Short mmCIF file of C-alpha atoms and ligand atoms in Angstrom, two decimals:
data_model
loop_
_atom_site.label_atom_id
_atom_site.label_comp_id
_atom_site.label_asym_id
_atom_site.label_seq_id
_atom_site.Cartn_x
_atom_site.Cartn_y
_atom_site.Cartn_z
CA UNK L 25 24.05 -3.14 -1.08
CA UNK L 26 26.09 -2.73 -4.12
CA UNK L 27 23.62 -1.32 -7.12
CA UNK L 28 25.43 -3.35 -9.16
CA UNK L 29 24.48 -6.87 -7.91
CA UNK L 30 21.47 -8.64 -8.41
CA UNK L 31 19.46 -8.23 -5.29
CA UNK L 32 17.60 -11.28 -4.02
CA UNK L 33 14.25 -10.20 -2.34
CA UNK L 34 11.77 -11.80 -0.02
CA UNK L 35 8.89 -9.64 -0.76
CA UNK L 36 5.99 -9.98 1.53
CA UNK L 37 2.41 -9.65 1.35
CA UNK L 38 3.29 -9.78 -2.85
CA UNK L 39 -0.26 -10.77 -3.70
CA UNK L 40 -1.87 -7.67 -2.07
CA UNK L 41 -2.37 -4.13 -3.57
CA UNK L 42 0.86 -3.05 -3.33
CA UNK L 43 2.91 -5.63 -2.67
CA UNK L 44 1.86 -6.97 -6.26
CA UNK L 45 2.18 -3.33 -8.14
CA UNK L 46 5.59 -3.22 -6.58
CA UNK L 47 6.39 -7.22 -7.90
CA UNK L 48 5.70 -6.19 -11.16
CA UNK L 49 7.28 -2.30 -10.82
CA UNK L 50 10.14 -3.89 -9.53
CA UNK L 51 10.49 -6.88 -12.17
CA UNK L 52 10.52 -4.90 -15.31
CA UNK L 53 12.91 -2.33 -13.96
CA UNK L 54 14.99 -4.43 -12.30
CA UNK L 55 14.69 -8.17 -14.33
CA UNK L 56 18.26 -9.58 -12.89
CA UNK L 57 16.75 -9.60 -9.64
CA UNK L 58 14.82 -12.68 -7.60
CA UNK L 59 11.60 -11.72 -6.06
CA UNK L 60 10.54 -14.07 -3.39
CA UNK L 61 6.84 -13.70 -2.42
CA UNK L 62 5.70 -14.73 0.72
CA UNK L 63 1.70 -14.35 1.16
CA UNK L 64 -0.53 -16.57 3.25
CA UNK L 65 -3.72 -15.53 0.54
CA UNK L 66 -6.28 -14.02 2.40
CA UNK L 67 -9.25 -12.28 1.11
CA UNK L 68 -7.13 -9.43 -0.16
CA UNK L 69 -4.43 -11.39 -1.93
CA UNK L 70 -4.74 -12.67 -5.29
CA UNK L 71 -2.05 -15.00 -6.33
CA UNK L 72 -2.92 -14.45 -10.27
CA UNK L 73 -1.82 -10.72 -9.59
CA UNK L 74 2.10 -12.03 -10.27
CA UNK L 75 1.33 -15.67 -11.83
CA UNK L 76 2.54 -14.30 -15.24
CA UNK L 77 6.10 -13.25 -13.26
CA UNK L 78 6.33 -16.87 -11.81
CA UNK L 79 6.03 -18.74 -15.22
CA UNK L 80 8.24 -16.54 -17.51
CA UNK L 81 9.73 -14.28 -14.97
CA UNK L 82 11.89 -13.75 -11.93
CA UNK L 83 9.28 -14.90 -8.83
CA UNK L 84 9.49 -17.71 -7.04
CA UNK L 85 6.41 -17.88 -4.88
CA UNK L 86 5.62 -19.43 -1.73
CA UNK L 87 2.28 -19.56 0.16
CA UNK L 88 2.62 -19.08 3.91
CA UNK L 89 2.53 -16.81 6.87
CA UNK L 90 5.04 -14.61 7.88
CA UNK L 91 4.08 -15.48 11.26
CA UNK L 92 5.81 -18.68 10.72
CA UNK L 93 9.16 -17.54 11.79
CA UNK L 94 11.13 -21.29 10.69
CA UNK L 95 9.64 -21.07 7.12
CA UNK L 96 10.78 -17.73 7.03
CA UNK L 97 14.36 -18.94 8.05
CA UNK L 98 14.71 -21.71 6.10
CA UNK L 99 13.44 -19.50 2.94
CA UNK L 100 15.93 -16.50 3.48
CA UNK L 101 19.11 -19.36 3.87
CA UNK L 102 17.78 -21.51 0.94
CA UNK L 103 16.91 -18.43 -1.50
CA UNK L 104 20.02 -16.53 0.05
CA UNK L 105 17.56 -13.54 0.71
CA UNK L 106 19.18 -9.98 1.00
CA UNK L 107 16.29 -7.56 1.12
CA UNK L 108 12.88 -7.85 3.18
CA UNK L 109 10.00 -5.50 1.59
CA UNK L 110 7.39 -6.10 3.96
CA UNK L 111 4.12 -4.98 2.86
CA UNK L 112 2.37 -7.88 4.42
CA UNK L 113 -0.22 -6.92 6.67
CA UNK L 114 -4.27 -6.88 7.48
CA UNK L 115 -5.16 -3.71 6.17
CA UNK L 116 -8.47 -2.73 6.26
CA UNK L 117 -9.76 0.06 9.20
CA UNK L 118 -13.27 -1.16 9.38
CA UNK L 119 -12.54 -4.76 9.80
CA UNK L 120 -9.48 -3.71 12.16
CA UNK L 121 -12.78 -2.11 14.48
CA UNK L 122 -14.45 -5.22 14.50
CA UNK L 123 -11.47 -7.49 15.01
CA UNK L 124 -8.80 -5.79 16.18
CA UNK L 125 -7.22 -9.14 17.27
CA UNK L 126 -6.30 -10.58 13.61
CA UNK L 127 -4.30 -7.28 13.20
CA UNK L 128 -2.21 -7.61 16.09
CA UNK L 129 -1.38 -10.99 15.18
CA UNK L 130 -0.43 -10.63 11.64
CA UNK L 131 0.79 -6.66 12.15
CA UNK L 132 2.80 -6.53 15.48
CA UNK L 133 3.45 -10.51 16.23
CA UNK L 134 3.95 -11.25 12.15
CA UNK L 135 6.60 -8.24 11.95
CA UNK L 136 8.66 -9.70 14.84
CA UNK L 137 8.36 -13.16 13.58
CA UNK L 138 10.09 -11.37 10.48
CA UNK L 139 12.66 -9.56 12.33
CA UNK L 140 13.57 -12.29 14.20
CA UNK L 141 13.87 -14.48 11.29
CA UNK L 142 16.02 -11.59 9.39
CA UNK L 143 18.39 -11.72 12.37
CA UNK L 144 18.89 -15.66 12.58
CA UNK L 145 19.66 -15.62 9.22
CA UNK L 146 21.33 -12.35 8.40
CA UNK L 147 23.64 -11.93 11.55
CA UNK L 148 26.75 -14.53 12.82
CA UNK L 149 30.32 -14.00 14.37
CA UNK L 150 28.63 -10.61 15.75
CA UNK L 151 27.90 -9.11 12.64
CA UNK L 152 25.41 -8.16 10.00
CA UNK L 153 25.99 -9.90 6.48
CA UNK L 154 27.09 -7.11 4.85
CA UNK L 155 24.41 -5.14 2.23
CA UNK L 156 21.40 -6.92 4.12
CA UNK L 157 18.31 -4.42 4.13
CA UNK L 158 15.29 -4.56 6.11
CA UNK L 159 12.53 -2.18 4.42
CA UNK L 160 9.42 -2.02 6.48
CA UNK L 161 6.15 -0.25 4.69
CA UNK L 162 4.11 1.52 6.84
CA UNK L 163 1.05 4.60 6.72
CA UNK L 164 0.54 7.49 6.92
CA UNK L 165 -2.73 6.36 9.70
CA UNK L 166 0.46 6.01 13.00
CA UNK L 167 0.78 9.71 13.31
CA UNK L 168 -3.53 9.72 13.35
CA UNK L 169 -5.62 13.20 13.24
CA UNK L 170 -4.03 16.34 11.66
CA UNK L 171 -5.69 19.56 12.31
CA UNK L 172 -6.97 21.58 9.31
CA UNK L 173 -4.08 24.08 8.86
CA UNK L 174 -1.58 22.25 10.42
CA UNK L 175 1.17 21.50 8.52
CA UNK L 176 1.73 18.17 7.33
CA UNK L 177 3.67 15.10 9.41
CA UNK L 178 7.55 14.31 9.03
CA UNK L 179 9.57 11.98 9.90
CA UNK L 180 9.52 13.54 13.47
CA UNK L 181 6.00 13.88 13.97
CA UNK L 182 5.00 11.83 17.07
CA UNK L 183 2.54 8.56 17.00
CA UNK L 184 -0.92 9.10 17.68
CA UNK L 185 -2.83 6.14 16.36
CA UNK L 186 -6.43 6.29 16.60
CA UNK L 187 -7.84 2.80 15.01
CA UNK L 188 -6.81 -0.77 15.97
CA UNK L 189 -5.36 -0.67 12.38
CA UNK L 190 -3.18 2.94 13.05
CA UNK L 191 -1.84 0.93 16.41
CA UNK L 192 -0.88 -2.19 15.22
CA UNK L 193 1.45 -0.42 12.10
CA UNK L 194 2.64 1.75 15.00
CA UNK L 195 3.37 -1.16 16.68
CA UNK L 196 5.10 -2.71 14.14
CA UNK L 197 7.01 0.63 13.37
CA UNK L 198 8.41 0.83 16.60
CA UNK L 199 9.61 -3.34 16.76
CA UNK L 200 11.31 -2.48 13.90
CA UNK L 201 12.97 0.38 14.76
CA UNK L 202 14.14 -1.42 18.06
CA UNK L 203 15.44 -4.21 16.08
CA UNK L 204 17.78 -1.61 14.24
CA UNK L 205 18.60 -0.07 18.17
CA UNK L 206 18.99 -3.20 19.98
CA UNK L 207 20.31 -5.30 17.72
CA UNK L 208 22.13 -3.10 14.73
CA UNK L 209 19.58 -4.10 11.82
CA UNK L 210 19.56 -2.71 8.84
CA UNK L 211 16.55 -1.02 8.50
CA UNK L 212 14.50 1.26 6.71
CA UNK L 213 10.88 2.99 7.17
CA UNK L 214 8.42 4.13 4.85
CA UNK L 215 4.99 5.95 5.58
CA UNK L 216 2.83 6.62 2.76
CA UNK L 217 -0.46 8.11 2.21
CA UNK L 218 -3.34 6.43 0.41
CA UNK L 219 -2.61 5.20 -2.74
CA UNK L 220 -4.73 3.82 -5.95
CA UNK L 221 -4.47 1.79 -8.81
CA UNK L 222 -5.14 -1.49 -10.37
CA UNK L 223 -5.26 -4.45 -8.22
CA UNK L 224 -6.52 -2.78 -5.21
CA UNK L 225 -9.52 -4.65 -3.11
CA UNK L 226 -12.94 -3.67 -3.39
CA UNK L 227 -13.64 -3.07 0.15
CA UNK L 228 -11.27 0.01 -0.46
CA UNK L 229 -12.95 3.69 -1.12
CA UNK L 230 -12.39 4.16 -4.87
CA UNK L 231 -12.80 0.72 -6.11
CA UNK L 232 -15.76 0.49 -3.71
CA UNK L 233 -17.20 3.93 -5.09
CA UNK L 234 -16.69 2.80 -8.67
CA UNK L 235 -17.93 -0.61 -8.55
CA UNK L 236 -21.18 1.07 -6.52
CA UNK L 237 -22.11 3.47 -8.96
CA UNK L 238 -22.08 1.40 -12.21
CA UNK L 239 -24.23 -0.95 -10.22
CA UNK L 240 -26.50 1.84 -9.18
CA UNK L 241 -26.28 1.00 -5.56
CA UNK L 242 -25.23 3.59 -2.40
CA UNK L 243 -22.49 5.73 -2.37
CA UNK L 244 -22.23 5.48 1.29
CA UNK L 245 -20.56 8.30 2.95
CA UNK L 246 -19.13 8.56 6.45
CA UNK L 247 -20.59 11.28 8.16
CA UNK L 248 -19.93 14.66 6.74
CA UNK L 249 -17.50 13.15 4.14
CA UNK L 250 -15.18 16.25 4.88
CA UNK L 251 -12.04 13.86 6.01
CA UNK L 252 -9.15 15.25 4.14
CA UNK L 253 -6.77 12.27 2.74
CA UNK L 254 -3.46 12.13 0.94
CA UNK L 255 -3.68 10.06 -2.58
CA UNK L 256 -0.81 8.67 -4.18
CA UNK L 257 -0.78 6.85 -7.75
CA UNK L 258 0.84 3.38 -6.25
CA UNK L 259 3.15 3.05 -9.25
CA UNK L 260 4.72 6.37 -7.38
CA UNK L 261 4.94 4.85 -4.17
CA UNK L 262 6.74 1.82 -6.04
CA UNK L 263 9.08 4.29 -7.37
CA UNK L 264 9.63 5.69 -4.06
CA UNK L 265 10.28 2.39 -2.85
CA UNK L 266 12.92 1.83 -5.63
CA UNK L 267 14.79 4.64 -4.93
CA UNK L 268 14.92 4.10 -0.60
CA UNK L 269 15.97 0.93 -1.37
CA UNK L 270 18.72 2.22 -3.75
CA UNK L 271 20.27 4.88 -1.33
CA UNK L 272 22.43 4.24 1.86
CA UNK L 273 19.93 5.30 4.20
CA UNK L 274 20.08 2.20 6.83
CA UNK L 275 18.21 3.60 9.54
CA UNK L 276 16.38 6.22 8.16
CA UNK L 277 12.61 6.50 8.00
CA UNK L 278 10.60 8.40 4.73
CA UNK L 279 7.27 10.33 4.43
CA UNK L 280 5.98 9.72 0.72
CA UNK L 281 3.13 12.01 0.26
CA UNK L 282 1.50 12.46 -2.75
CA UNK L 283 0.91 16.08 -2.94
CA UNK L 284 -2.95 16.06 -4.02
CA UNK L 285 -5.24 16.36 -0.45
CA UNK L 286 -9.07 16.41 -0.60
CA UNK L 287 -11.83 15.09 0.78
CA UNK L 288 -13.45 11.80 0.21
CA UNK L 289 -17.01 13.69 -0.66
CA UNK L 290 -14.54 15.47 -3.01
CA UNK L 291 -13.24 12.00 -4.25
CA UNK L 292 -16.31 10.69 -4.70
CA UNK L 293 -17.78 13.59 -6.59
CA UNK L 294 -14.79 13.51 -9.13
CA UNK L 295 -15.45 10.10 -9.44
CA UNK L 296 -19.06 10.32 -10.14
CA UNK L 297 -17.94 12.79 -13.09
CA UNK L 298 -15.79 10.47 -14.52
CA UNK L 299 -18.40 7.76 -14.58
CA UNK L 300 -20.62 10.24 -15.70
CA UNK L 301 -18.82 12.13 -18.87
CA UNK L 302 -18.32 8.44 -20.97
CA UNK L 303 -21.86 7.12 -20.81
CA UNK L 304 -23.09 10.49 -23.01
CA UNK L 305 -20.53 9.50 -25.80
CA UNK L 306 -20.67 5.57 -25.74
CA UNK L 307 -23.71 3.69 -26.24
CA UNK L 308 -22.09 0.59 -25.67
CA UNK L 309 -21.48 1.34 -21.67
CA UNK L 310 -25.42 1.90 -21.49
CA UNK L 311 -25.61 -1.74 -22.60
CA UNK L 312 -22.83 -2.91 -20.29
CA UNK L 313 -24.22 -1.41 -17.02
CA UNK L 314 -28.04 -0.70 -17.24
CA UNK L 315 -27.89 -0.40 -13.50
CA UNK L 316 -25.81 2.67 -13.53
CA UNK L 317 -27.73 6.31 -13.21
CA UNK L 318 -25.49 7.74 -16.01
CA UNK L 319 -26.95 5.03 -18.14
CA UNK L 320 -30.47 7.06 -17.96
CA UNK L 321 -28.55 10.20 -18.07
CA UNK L 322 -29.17 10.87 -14.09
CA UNK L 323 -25.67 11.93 -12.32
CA UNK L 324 -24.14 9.57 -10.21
CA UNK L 325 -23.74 11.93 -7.56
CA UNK L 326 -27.85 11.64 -7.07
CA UNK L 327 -26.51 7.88 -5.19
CA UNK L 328 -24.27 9.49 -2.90
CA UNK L 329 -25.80 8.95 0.52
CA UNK L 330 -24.37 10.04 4.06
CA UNK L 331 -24.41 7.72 6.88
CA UNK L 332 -23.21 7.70 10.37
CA UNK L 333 -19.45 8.35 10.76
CA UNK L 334 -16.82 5.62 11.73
CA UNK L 335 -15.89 5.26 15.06
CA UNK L 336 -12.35 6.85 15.51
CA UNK L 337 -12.33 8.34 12.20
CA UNK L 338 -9.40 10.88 11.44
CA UNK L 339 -10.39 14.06 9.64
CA UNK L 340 -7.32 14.58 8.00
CA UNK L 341 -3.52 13.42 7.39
CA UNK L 342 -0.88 15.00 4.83
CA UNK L 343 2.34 14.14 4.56
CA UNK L 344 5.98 16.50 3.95
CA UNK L 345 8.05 14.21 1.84
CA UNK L 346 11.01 17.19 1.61
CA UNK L 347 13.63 14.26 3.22
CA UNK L 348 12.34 11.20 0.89
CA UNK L 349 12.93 14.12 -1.85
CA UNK L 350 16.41 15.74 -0.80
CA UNK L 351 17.74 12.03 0.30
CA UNK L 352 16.80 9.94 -2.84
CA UNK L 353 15.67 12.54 -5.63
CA UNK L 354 11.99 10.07 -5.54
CA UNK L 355 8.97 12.80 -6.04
CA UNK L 356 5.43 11.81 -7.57
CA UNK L 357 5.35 12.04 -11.49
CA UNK L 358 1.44 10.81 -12.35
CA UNK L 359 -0.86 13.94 -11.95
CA UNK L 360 -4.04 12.95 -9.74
CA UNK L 361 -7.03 13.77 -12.03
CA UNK L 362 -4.86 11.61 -14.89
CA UNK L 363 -4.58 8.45 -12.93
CA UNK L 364 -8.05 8.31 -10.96
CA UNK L 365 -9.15 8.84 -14.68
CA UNK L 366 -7.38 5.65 -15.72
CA UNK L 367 -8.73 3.88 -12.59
CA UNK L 368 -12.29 4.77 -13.88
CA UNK L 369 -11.26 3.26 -17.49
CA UNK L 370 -10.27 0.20 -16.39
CA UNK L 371 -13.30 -0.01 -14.38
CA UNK L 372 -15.15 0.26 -17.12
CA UNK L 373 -13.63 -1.69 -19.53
CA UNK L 374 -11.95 0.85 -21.69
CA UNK L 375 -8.58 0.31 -21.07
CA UNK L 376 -7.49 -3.18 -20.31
CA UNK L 377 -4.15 -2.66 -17.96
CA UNK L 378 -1.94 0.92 -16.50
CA UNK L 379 1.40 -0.16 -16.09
CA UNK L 380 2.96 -0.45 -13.36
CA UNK L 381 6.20 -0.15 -14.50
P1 LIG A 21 -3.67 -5.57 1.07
O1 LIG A 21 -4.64 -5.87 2.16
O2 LIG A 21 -4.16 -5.32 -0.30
O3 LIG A 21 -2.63 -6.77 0.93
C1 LIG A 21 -2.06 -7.42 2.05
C2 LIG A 21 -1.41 -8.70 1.56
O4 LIG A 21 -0.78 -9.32 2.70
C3 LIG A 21 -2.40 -9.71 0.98
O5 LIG A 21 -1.88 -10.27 -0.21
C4 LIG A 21 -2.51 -10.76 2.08
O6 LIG A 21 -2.80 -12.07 1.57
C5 LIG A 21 -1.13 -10.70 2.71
N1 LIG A 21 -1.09 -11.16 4.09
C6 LIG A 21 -1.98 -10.82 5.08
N2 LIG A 21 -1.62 -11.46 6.22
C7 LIG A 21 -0.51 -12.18 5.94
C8 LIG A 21 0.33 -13.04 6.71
N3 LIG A 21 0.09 -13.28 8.01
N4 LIG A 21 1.39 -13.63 6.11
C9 LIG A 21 1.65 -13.41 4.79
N5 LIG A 21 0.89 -12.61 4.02
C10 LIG A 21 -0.18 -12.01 4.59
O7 LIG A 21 -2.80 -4.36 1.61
P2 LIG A 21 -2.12 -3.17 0.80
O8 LIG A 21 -3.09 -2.09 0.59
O9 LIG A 21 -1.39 -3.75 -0.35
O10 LIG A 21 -1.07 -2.65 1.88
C11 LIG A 21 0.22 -3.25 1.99
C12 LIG A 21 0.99 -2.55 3.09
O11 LIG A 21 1.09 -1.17 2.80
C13 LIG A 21 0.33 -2.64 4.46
O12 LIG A 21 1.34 -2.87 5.41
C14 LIG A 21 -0.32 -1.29 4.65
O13 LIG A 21 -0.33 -0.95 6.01
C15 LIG A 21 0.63 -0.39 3.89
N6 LIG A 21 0.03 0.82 3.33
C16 LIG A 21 -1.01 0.74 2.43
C17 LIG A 21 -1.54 1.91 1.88
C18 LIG A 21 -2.65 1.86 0.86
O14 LIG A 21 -3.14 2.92 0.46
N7 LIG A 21 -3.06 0.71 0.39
C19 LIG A 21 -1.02 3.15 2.25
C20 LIG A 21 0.04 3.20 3.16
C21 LIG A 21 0.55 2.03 3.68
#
């Protein structure tokens, strides 16, 4: 894919956490592009997340499943697609435990629907149109449990998926990478470690955590709370993103870490200090959430309560991004404790937006 071209994307999953932060990342660095969204809105996706993009910018959204391989078809010939980001997926570990079904269909059966779509419409005459990418998003959650001082995965870390989630992005992983053995596509691999920022679901830790505490309810912990995790601002995984998808790396998977590892009782403690520190200097947030401990001048860590441990639960993953580095120059630029802090502000009303751009 020349750089020089205007790329036209069929972006999926767009309404989601990422798949939105990346819509608008990619729109205002990249405006000459077309950004097809595919999303079937479920529970996590949001269609008013891009709505501003489809009006006066360069979306063109469509509501439907990727499962659907002829929609899929027909929209890659008609919008003369040349670059799949597919973030669409069910993403949620706890809801993966208690329906591990829904994930296999959207995950593993939705990503071949995709791939076979991509190659009815992106290879003829025994070739690949040329420039055509296939980028596939995946986690950091395939490789499952790292031990304590072991270093982090790489790229040749093997799978060891421990939730129905973990296996079904596996899955995926590996259809896609057989797609690029079997049949010659153009592909490309990320796996990333958590990441934050606006737009992301409330079932998710932080926004969960926040939204908790300035309601004074639970800050409910799985078991010890010592599971070390990865955390990535998303607008640097969006970066990362930009910068795979720049480079001639067809075939070539990428670790993006994001260089700050702790645990969630760790995360949630900061967090509860960040709630905390405000309420002393600003009446008005007293007003706004009564409910919230720091409102009476208690600490917000005084909610945090432990409860049984999730089945399957990994106590740690870290990633080595030294490839996604040395191949495309991409490494994090927002400092952890600046952009949790702006995750707490929006939360509570004192900033209104962090770009993603
Ligand atoms: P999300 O749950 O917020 O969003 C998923 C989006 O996909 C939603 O808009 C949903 O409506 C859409 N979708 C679900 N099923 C669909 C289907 N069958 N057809 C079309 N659209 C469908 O998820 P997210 O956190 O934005 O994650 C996106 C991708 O990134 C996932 O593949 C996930 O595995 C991966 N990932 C996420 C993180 C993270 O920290 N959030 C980290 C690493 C990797």
């Amino acid at each position: 894919m020349s750089t020089a071209s205007a790329r036209r994307m069929l972006v999926t999953g767009g309404a989601g956490f990422l798949g939105a932060n990346f819509v608008r990342y990619w729109a205002a660095r990249h405006p000459s592009d077309h950004q097809v969204v595919l999303d079937a809105l479920t529970y996590a996706g949001d269609r008013s997340r891009v709505a501003d993009l489809e009006t006066n910018g360069p979306v063109y959204f469509v509501v439907g499943d990727i499962g659907d391989e002829r929609l899929v078809r027909e929209l890659m010939v008609q919008q003369r697609i040349d670059t799949i980001v597919h973030f669409a997926a069910e993403s949620h570990v706890d809801r993966s435990i208690v329906d591990g079904a829904t994930f296999v269909r959207t995950n593993v059966l939705g990503t071949q629907s995709l791939l076979d779509a991509a190659r009815a419409a992106w290879f003829a005459q025994g070739q690949w149109r040329p420039g055509v990418r296939f980028h596939h998003v995946s986690t950091d959650e395939v490789y499952g449990p790292l031990a304590p001082d072991a270093p982090p995965f790489n790229e040749r870390s093997p799978y060891n998926p421990s939730s129905p989630y973990s296996a079904s992005k596996a899955a995926s992983d590996h259809l896609v990478r057989a797609a690029g053995v079997t049949h010659g596509l153009p592909y490309s691999i990320s796996h990333c470690a958590n990441n934050y920022g606006p737009f992301q679901h409330a079932e998710k830790l932080i926004p969960f955590m926040v939204s908790q505490a300035l309601e004074g309810l639970p800050l409910t912990i799985y078991g010890d709370g010592l599971q070390r995790r990865e955390w990535l601002a998303v607008q640097d995984h969006c970066a990362a993103l930009d910068a795979i998808l720049h480079a001639d790396v067809a075939g070539e998977t990428f670790c993006i870490g994001g260089g700050t590892e702790l645990s969630n009782l760790e995360l949630v403690q900061r967090l509860c200090d960040m709630i905390d520190a405000p309420f002393q200097a600003d009446a008005s947030l007293r007003d706004r959430f009564p409910r919230c401990p720091a409102a009476l001048g208690v600490p917000c860590r005084s909610l945090i309560t432990h409860v049984m441990d999730r089945p399957g639960h990994d106590r740690r993953y870290a990633l080595d991004s030294t490839k996604l580095r040395v191949l495309t120059n991409a490494s994090p630029t927002t400092e952890f404790g600046v952009g949790l802090e702006q995750v707490v502000a929006m939360a509570l009303g004192r900033i209104r937006s962090i770009s993603s751009a």
